[in-house]
mmCIF file of C-alpha atoms in Angstrom:
data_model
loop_
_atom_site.group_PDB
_atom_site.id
_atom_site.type_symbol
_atom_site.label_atom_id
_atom_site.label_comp_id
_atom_site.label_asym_id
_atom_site.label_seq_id
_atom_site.Cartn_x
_atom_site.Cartn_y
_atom_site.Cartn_z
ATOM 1 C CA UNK A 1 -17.943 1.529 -11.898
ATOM 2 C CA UNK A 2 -15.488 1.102 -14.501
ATOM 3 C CA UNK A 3 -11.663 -0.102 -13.572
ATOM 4 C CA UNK A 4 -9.058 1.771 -16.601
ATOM 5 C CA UNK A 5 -6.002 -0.751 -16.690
ATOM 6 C CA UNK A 6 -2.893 -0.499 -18.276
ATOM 7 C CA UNK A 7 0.359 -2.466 -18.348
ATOM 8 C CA UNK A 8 4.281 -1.366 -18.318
ATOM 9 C CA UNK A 9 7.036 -3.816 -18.928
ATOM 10 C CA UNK A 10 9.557 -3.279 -15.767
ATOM 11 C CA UNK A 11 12.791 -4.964 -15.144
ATOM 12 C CA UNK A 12 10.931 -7.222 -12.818
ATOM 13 C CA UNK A 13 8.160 -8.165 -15.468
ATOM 14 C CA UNK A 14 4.956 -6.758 -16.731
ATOM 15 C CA UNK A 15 3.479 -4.660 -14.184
ATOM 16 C CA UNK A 16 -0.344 -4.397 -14.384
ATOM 17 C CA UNK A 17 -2.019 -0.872 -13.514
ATOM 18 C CA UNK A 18 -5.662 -0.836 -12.242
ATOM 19 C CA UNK A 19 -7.372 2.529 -11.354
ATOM 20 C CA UNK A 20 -10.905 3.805 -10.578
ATOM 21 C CA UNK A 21 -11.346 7.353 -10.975
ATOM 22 C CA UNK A 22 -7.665 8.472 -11.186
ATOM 23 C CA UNK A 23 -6.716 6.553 -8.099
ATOM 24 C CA UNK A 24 -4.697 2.953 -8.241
ATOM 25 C CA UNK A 25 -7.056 0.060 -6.552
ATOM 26 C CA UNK A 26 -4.598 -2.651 -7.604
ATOM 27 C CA UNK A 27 -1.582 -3.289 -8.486
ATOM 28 C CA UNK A 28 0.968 -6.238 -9.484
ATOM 29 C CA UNK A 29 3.337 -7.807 -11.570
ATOM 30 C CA UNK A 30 1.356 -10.546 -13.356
ATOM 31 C CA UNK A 31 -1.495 -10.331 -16.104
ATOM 32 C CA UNK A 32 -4.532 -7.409 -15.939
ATOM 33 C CA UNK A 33 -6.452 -10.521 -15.549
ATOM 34 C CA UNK A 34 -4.847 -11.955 -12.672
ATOM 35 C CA UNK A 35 -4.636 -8.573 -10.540
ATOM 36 C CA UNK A 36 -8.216 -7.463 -11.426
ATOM 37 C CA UNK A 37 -9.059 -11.003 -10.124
ATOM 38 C CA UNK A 38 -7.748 -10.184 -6.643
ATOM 39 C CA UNK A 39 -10.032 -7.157 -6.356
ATOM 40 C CA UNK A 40 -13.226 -8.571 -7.767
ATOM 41 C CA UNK A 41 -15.831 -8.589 -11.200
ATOM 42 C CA UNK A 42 -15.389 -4.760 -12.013
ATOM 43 C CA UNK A 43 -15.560 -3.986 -15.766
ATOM 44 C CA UNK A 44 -11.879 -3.636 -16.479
ATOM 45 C CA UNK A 45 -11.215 -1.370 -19.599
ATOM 46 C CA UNK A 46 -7.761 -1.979 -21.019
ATOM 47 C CA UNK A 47 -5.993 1.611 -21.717
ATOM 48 C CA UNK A 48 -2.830 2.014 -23.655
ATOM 49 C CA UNK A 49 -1.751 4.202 -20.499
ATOM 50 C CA UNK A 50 -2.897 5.981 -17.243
ATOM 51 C CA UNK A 51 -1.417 9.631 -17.445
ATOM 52 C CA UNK A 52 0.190 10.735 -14.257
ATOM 53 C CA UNK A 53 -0.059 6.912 -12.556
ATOM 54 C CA UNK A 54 1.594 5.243 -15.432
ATOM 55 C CA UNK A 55 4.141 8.170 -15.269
ATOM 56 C CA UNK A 56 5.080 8.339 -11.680
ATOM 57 C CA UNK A 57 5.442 4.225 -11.831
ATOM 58 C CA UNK A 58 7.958 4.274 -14.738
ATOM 59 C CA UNK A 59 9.892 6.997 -13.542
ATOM 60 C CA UNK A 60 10.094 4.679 -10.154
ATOM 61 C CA UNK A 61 11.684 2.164 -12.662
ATOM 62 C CA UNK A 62 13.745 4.913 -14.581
ATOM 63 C CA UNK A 63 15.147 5.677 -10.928
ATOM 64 C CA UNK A 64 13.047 8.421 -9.069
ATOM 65 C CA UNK A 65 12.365 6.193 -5.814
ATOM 66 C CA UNK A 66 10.305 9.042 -4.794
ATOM 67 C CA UNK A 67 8.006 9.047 -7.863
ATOM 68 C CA UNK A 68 5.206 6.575 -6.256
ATOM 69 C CA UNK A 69 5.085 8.535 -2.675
ATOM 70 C CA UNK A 70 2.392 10.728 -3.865
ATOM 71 C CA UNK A 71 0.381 8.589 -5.922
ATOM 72 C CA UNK A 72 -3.410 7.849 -4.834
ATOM 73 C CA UNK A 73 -4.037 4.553 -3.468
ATOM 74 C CA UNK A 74 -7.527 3.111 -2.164
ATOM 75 C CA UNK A 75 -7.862 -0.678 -1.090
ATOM 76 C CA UNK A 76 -10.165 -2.237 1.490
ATOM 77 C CA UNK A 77 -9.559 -3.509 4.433
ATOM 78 C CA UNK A 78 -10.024 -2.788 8.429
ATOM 79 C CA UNK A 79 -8.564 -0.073 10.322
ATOM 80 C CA UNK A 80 -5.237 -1.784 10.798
ATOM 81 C CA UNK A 81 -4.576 -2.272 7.683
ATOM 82 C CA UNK A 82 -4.741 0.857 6.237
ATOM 83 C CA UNK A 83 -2.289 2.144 9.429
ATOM 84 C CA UNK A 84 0.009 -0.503 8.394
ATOM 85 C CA UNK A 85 -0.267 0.487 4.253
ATOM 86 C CA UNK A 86 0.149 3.914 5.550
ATOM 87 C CA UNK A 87 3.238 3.447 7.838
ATOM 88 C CA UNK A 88 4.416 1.139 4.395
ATOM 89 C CA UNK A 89 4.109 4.417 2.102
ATOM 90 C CA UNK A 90 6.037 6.609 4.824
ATOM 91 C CA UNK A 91 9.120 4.162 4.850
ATOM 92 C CA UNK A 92 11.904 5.332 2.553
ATOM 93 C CA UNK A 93 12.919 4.108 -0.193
ATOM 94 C CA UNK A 94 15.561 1.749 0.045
ATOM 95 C CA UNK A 95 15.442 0.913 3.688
ATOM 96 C CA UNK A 96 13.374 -1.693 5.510
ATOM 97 C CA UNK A 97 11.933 -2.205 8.509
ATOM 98 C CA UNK A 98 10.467 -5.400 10.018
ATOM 99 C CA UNK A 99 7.189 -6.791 10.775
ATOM 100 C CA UNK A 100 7.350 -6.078 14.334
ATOM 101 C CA UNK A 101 8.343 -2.517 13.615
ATOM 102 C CA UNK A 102 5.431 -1.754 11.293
ATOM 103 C CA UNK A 103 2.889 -3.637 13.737
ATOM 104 C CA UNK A 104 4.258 -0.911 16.517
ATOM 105 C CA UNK A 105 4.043 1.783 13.940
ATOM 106 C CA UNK A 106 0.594 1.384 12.864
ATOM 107 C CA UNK A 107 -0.684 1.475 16.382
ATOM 108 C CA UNK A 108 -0.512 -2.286 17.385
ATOM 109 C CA UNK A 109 2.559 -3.316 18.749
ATOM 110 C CA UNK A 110 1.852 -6.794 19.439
ATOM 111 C CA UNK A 111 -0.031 -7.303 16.034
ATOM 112 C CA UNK A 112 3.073 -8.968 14.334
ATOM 113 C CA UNK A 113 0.928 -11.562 13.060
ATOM 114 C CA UNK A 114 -1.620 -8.896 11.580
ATOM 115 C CA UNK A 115 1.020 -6.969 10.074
ATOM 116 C CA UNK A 116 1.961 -9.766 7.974
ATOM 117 C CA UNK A 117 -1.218 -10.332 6.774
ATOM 118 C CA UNK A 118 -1.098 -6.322 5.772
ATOM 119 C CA UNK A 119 1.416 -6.920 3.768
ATOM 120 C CA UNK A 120 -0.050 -10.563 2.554
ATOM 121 C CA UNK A 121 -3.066 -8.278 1.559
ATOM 122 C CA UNK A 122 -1.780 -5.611 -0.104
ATOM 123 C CA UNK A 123 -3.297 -5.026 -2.955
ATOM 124 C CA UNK A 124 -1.105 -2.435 -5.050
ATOM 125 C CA UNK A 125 2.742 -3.439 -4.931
ATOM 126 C CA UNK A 126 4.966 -2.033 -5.017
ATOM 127 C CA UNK A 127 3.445 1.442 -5.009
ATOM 128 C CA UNK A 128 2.124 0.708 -1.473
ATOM 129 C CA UNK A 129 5.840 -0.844 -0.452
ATOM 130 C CA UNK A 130 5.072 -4.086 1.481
ATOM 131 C CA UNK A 131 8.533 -5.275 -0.322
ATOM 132 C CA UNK A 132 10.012 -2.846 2.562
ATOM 133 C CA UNK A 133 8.872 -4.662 5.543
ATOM 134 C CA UNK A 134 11.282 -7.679 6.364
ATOM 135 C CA UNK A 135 11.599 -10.462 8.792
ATOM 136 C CA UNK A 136 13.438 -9.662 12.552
ATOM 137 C CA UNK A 137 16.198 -11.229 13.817
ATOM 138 C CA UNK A 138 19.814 -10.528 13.666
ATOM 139 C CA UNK A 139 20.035 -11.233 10.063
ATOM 140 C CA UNK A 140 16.642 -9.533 9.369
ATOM 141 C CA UNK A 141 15.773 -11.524 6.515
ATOM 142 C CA UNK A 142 13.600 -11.003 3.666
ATOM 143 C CA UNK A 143 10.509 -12.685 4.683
ATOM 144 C CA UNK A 144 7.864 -13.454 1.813
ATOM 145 C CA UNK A 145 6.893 -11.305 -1.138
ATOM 146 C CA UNK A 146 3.707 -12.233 -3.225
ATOM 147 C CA UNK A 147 5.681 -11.863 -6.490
ATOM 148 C CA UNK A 148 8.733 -14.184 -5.323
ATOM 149 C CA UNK A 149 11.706 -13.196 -3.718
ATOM 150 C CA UNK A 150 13.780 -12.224 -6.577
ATOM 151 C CA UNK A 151 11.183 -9.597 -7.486
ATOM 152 C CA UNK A 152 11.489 -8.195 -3.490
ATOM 153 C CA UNK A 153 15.452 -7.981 -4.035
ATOM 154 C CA UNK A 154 15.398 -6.383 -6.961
ATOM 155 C CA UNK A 155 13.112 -3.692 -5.814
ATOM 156 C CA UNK A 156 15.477 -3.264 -2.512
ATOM 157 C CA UNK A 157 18.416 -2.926 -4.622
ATOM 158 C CA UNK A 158 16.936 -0.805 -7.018
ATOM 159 C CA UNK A 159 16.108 1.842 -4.456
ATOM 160 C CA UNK A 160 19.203 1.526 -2.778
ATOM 161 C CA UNK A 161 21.287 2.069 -6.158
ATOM 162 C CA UNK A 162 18.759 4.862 -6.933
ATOM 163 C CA UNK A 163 20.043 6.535 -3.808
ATOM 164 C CA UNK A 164 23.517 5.619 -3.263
ATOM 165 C CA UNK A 165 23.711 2.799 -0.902
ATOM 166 C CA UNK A 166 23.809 0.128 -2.136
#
């Protein structure tokens, strides 16, 4: 099968788009090249944009923190995984919850360890909203973010901006 992949120029960076089928399989800020590298030796076809996908991310961007809820995702992984990218896409926009929360969420509560590595895994930020899921403790901080921590703050305060708090 055939990937279509497109790229849009965010306030974060460039934004690579890779879909099969109408549905995203990947998704990050870096080259076409590098994200279609994380999902394996597909043909990728380069398109100058992917209709409603391409439009529900920059409308995200424009300020519609809703705009990526109901875009089609499909990634592999195990059964806890996709409970934890699930519970990811259900948190709202501009709040966060920690990795102990989401492991309890998805079904595992002592899986803290697991629920990192769901959002380590994760192949299609930030439409699937790993930058959501933050450290506990009483500061709750950040944790990681595979694009760099900058990139995870701006997102947060994007969303929180885009819905007046923050």
């Amino acid at each position: 099968m055939t990937i279509e992949a497109t790229t849009l120029t965010t306030p974060v960076g460039e934004l690579s788009l890779l879909a099969r089928d109408d549905v995203l399989v990947a998704a990050g800020f870096g080259s076409i090249e590098e994200i279609a590298s994380r999902i394996g030796g597909e043909p990728v076809v380069r398109r100058p944009d992917l209709g409603r996908l391409s439009a529900g991310v920059a409308a995200y961007f424009a300020g519609d923190v809703t705009a990526l809820d109901d875009l089609p995702v499909e990634q592999p992984g195990g059964p806890f995984f996709h409970a934890a990218w699930k519970v990811m896409r259900e948190i709202p926009a501009g709040e966060t919850i920690t990795y102990a929360e989401l492991a309890a969420r998805a079904g595992s509560p002592r899986a803290v360890r697991a629920a990192g590595g769901a959002c380590a895994r994760n192949l299609i930020a930030p439409i699937v909203p790993c930058h959501r899921v933050v450290r506990s403790g009483d500061n709750a901080q950040l944790g990681g973010y595979y694009y760099g921590l900058p990139a995870k703050q701006w997102l947060l305060a994007h969303e929180r901006r885009a819905i007046g708090s923050g």
